[in-house]
Short mmCIF file of C-alpha atoms in Angstrom, two decimals:
data_model
loop_
_atom_site.label_atom_id
_atom_site.label_comp_id
_atom_site.label_asym_id
_atom_site.label_seq_id
_atom_site.Cartn_x
_atom_site.Cartn_y
_atom_site.Cartn_z
CA THR A 73 -7.30 -7.84 -17.08
CA GLN A 74 -8.51 -5.18 -14.69
CA LEU A 75 -8.56 -6.36 -11.06
CA LEU A 76 -11.39 -3.96 -10.22
CA GLU A 77 -14.31 -3.21 -12.52
CA GLN A 78 -16.21 -0.04 -11.78
CA SER A 79 -19.59 0.71 -13.30
CA PRO A 80 -20.98 2.72 -14.79
CA GLN A 81 -17.98 4.47 -16.29
CA PHE A 82 -19.90 7.74 -16.68
CA LEU A 83 -23.08 8.96 -15.04
CA SER A 84 -24.89 12.26 -15.62
CA ILE A 85 -27.93 13.01 -13.49
CA GLN A 86 -30.06 15.90 -12.28
CA GLU A 87 -29.85 17.36 -8.80
CA GLY A 88 -32.08 15.47 -6.38
CA GLU A 89 -31.83 12.08 -8.08
CA ASN A 90 -30.51 8.96 -6.39
CA LEU A 91 -27.70 6.84 -7.85
CA THR A 92 -25.65 3.75 -7.18
CA VAL A 93 -22.17 2.96 -8.49
CA TYR A 94 -20.45 -0.39 -8.25
CA CYS A 95 -17.01 -1.86 -7.75
CA ASN A 96 -16.64 -5.54 -8.60
CA SER A 97 -13.93 -8.17 -8.72
CA SER A 98 -13.44 -11.92 -8.73
CA SER A 99 -10.81 -11.60 -5.98
CA VAL A 100 -11.24 -11.36 -2.22
CA PHE A 101 -9.89 -8.32 -0.41
CA SER A 102 -8.90 -7.57 3.16
CA SER A 103 -10.31 -4.07 2.86
CA LEU A 104 -11.79 -1.69 0.31
CA GLN A 105 -11.74 2.07 0.13
CA TRP A 106 -13.79 4.64 -1.77
CA TYR A 107 -12.22 7.92 -2.85
CA ARG A 108 -13.61 11.02 -4.57
CA GLN A 109 -11.37 13.01 -6.89
CA GLU A 110 -12.29 16.47 -8.10
CA PRO A 111 -10.70 18.01 -11.22
CA GLY A 112 -7.18 19.22 -10.58
CA GLU A 113 -6.98 17.57 -7.16
CA GLY A 114 -5.80 14.31 -5.70
CA PRO A 115 -8.22 11.63 -4.48
CA VAL A 116 -9.72 12.13 -1.02
CA LEU A 117 -10.69 9.14 1.11
CA LEU A 118 -14.42 8.81 1.81
CA VAL A 119 -14.57 5.48 3.65
CA THR A 120 -12.78 2.23 4.42
CA VAL A 121 -14.74 -1.01 4.76
CA VAL A 122 -13.13 -4.12 6.21
CA THR A 123 -15.91 -6.55 7.22
CA GLY A 124 -18.00 -8.58 4.78
CA GLY A 125 -21.58 -7.24 4.69
CA GLU A 126 -20.54 -3.99 6.35
CA VAL A 127 -22.65 -0.89 5.68
CA LYS A 128 -21.33 2.59 6.43
CA LYS A 129 -23.16 5.89 6.06
CA LEU A 130 -21.61 9.28 5.50
CA LYS A 131 -24.40 11.87 5.33
CA ARG A 132 -26.15 11.13 2.01
CA LEU A 133 -23.64 8.47 0.99
CA THR A 134 -24.14 4.79 1.86
CA PHE A 135 -21.33 2.29 1.30
CA GLN A 136 -21.73 -1.47 1.35
CA PHE A 137 -19.07 -4.17 1.28
CA GLY A 138 -20.22 -7.47 -0.18
CA ASP A 139 -20.61 -10.49 2.09
CA ALA A 140 -17.82 -12.28 0.22
CA ARG A 141 -15.57 -9.20 0.28
CA LYS A 142 -15.29 -9.15 -3.51
CA ASP A 143 -17.46 -6.17 -4.33
CA SER A 144 -18.86 -2.92 -3.03
CA SER A 145 -21.48 -0.31 -3.84
CA LEU A 146 -21.84 3.39 -3.20
CA HIS A 147 -25.33 4.86 -3.07
CA ILE A 148 -25.93 8.62 -3.08
CA THR A 149 -29.32 9.94 -2.03
CA ALA A 150 -30.60 13.25 -3.40
CA ALA A 151 -27.43 14.04 -5.33
CA GLN A 152 -26.15 17.61 -5.31
CA PRO A 153 -23.82 19.44 -7.75
CA GLY A 154 -21.12 19.26 -5.07
CA ASP A 155 -21.12 15.47 -5.46
CA THR A 156 -19.68 15.85 -8.96
CA GLY A 157 -16.35 14.09 -9.33
CA LEU A 158 -14.55 10.84 -10.08
CA TYR A 159 -15.41 8.07 -7.62
CA LEU A 160 -12.63 5.53 -7.26
CA CYS A 161 -12.60 2.28 -5.39
CA ALA A 162 -9.29 0.88 -4.20
CA VAL A 163 -8.26 -2.35 -2.55
CA ARG A 164 -5.39 -3.75 -0.58
CA PRO A 165 -5.21 -7.34 -1.79
CA TYR A 166 -4.23 -10.21 0.47
CA GLY A 167 -0.49 -10.69 0.26
CA GLY A 168 0.11 -7.23 -1.13
CA SER A 169 2.75 -4.88 0.23
CA GLN A 170 1.55 -3.14 3.34
CA GLY A 171 -0.58 -0.17 2.51
CA ASN A 172 -0.31 -0.56 -1.26
CA LEU A 173 -3.53 0.12 -3.10
CA ILE A 174 -4.87 -0.96 -6.47
CA PHE A 175 -7.40 1.44 -7.95
CA GLY A 176 -10.27 0.91 -10.34
CA LYS A 177 -10.77 3.22 -13.32
CA GLY A 178 -13.50 5.11 -11.53
CA THR A 179 -17.01 6.36 -12.19
CA LYS A 180 -17.20 9.93 -13.42
CA LEU A 181 -20.29 11.51 -11.92
CA SER A 182 -21.83 14.78 -13.10
CA VAL A 183 -24.74 16.25 -11.15
CA LYS A 184 -26.49 19.06 -12.99
CA PRO A 185 -28.39 21.74 -11.07
CA GLU B 147 -2.03 20.19 9.59
CA ALA B 148 -0.53 21.00 6.20
CA GLY B 149 -1.30 18.56 3.41
CA VAL B 150 0.94 16.93 0.84
CA ALA B 151 2.60 19.54 -1.34
CA GLN B 152 3.65 18.94 -4.93
CA SER B 153 5.36 21.08 -7.53
CA PRO B 154 5.17 22.07 -10.22
CA ARG B 155 1.42 21.79 -10.79
CA TYR B 156 1.77 21.74 -14.55
CA LYS B 157 4.61 20.93 -16.91
CA ILE B 158 4.80 20.78 -20.69
CA ILE B 159 7.89 19.29 -22.31
CA GLU B 160 8.90 17.81 -25.63
CA LYS B 161 9.57 14.12 -26.01
CA ARG B 162 13.12 13.05 -25.13
CA GLN B 163 13.45 15.91 -22.63
CA SER B 164 13.88 15.36 -18.91
CA VAL B 165 11.55 16.42 -16.11
CA ALA B 166 11.48 16.23 -12.33
CA PHE B 167 8.64 16.40 -9.84
CA TRP B 168 8.88 17.22 -6.17
CA CYS B 169 6.80 16.08 -3.20
CA ASN B 170 6.79 17.30 0.40
CA PRO B 171 4.87 14.87 2.63
CA ILE B 172 2.78 15.46 5.71
CA SER B 173 5.11 15.86 8.66
CA GLY B 174 5.86 12.56 10.34
CA HIS B 175 4.48 10.34 7.58
CA ALA B 176 7.05 7.64 6.98
CA THR B 177 5.45 6.06 3.93
CA LEU B 178 5.43 7.88 0.60
CA TYR B 179 3.99 6.78 -2.73
CA TRP B 180 4.22 8.03 -6.31
CA TYR B 181 1.32 7.21 -8.60
CA GLN B 182 0.76 7.78 -12.32
CA GLN B 183 -2.80 8.60 -13.39
CA ILE B 184 -3.42 8.54 -17.12
CA LEU B 185 -6.54 10.33 -18.34
CA GLY B 186 -9.59 8.10 -17.84
CA GLN B 187 -7.79 5.72 -15.51
CA GLY B 188 -7.34 5.27 -11.80
CA PRO B 189 -3.97 5.97 -10.18
CA LYS B 190 -1.30 3.31 -10.74
CA LEU B 191 1.44 2.84 -8.15
CA LEU B 192 4.95 3.54 -9.42
CA ILE B 193 7.02 3.35 -6.24
CA GLN B 194 6.63 3.14 -2.47
CA PHE B 195 9.14 4.43 0.09
CA GLN B 196 9.34 3.62 3.79
CA ASN B 197 11.43 6.45 5.23
CA ASN B 198 14.28 6.66 2.71
CA GLY B 199 14.18 3.03 1.60
CA VAL B 200 12.33 1.60 -1.42
CA VAL B 201 9.65 -0.94 -0.48
CA ASP B 202 8.10 -1.59 -3.90
CA ASP B 203 9.22 -0.32 -7.30
CA SER B 204 7.99 -3.27 -9.34
CA GLN B 205 5.87 -1.07 -11.63
CA LEU B 206 8.43 1.69 -12.13
CA PRO B 207 9.85 1.78 -15.71
CA LYS B 208 13.41 1.87 -14.49
CA ASP B 209 14.94 2.51 -17.90
CA ARG B 210 13.55 6.07 -17.81
CA PHE B 211 12.01 6.71 -14.39
CA SER B 212 13.90 7.22 -11.15
CA ALA B 213 12.89 8.37 -7.68
CA GLU B 214 14.62 9.16 -4.45
CA ARG B 215 13.72 10.18 -0.94
CA LEU B 216 16.82 11.54 0.68
CA LYS B 217 16.66 11.90 4.48
CA GLY B 218 13.24 10.23 4.46
CA VAL B 219 11.28 13.43 3.94
CA ASP B 220 10.95 15.11 0.52
CA SER B 221 10.94 13.01 -2.61
CA THR B 222 11.64 13.62 -6.28
CA LEU B 223 10.49 11.64 -9.28
CA LYS B 224 12.40 12.02 -12.54
CA ILE B 225 11.72 10.99 -16.10
CA GLN B 226 14.63 10.90 -18.53
CA PRO B 227 13.95 10.83 -21.47
CA ALA B 228 10.22 11.43 -21.62
CA LYS B 229 7.92 9.71 -24.10
CA LEU B 230 4.50 10.77 -25.36
CA GLU B 231 2.84 8.01 -23.32
CA ASP B 232 4.22 9.55 -20.11
CA SER B 233 1.59 12.30 -20.37
CA ALA B 234 -0.38 11.91 -17.15
CA VAL B 235 -0.96 13.32 -13.69
CA TYR B 236 1.72 12.29 -11.21
CA LEU B 237 0.34 12.01 -7.70
CA CYS B 238 2.27 11.84 -4.47
CA ALA B 239 0.61 10.31 -1.42
CA THR B 240 1.75 9.72 2.15
CA ARG B 241 0.56 7.54 4.99
CA GLY B 242 1.13 7.59 8.72
CA THR B 243 2.44 4.52 10.56
CA GLY B 244 -0.26 1.93 11.20
CA ALA B 245 -2.93 3.91 9.34
CA TYR B 246 -5.05 2.87 6.38
CA GLU B 247 -5.55 6.28 4.88
CA GLN B 248 -3.31 7.70 2.20
CA TYR B 249 -3.29 11.46 1.80
CA PHE B 250 -2.81 12.66 -1.75
CA GLY B 251 -1.26 15.82 -3.04
CA PRO B 252 -2.87 17.80 -5.90
CA GLY B 253 -0.63 16.19 -8.50
CA THR B 254 1.55 17.42 -11.32
CA ARG B 255 -0.04 17.34 -14.76
CA LEU B 256 2.62 16.44 -17.33
CA THR B 257 2.08 16.92 -21.05
CA VAL B 258 4.67 15.50 -23.42
CA THR B 259 4.47 16.85 -26.98
#
């Protein structure tokens, strides 16, 4: 059983469209992170959310942590080809070793010009 | 600040052969992780070091995988003997003391034929 369920698994859109991807679980987390991974590279941290209901914005990206700290969403406004990549959510569960992360399978996003 | 360095970037071996990967962390980062990322999956933690000591190796297949971090700086991950299912990208990540963020290297793509 996967701890984190990310959806959709694949998403292909045109430049300028908006999109939302999701990260869901039945467990509660102390914090949640979103990463973007480009082909041939390691994941790069986009944001860390720690408070239930928290909303963070990073340019055209809006991240929300669910009130119950079990889920999160990432919304991209006016997507650009440079947003193409694998979007991974990762959590540090309560009781887990310090700093250890569990990753979802990711959403593979393709933005066509 | 230099990032996490990994080598080699690519490796192709036959099953039952041995292989080793090398990681040079960001200077001063005490915590080092090795992850395995199979195609279509998120990274899965194999082992965590704090300086030169192992903190968590619960998901490391110890019958064939080994890792060390002599002097608490560089680390090597070895597979002996390799199996077809070991084909994956092996990512090294490091984290500074008290920080949330893990910094990933570009990974080593291993193909076992």
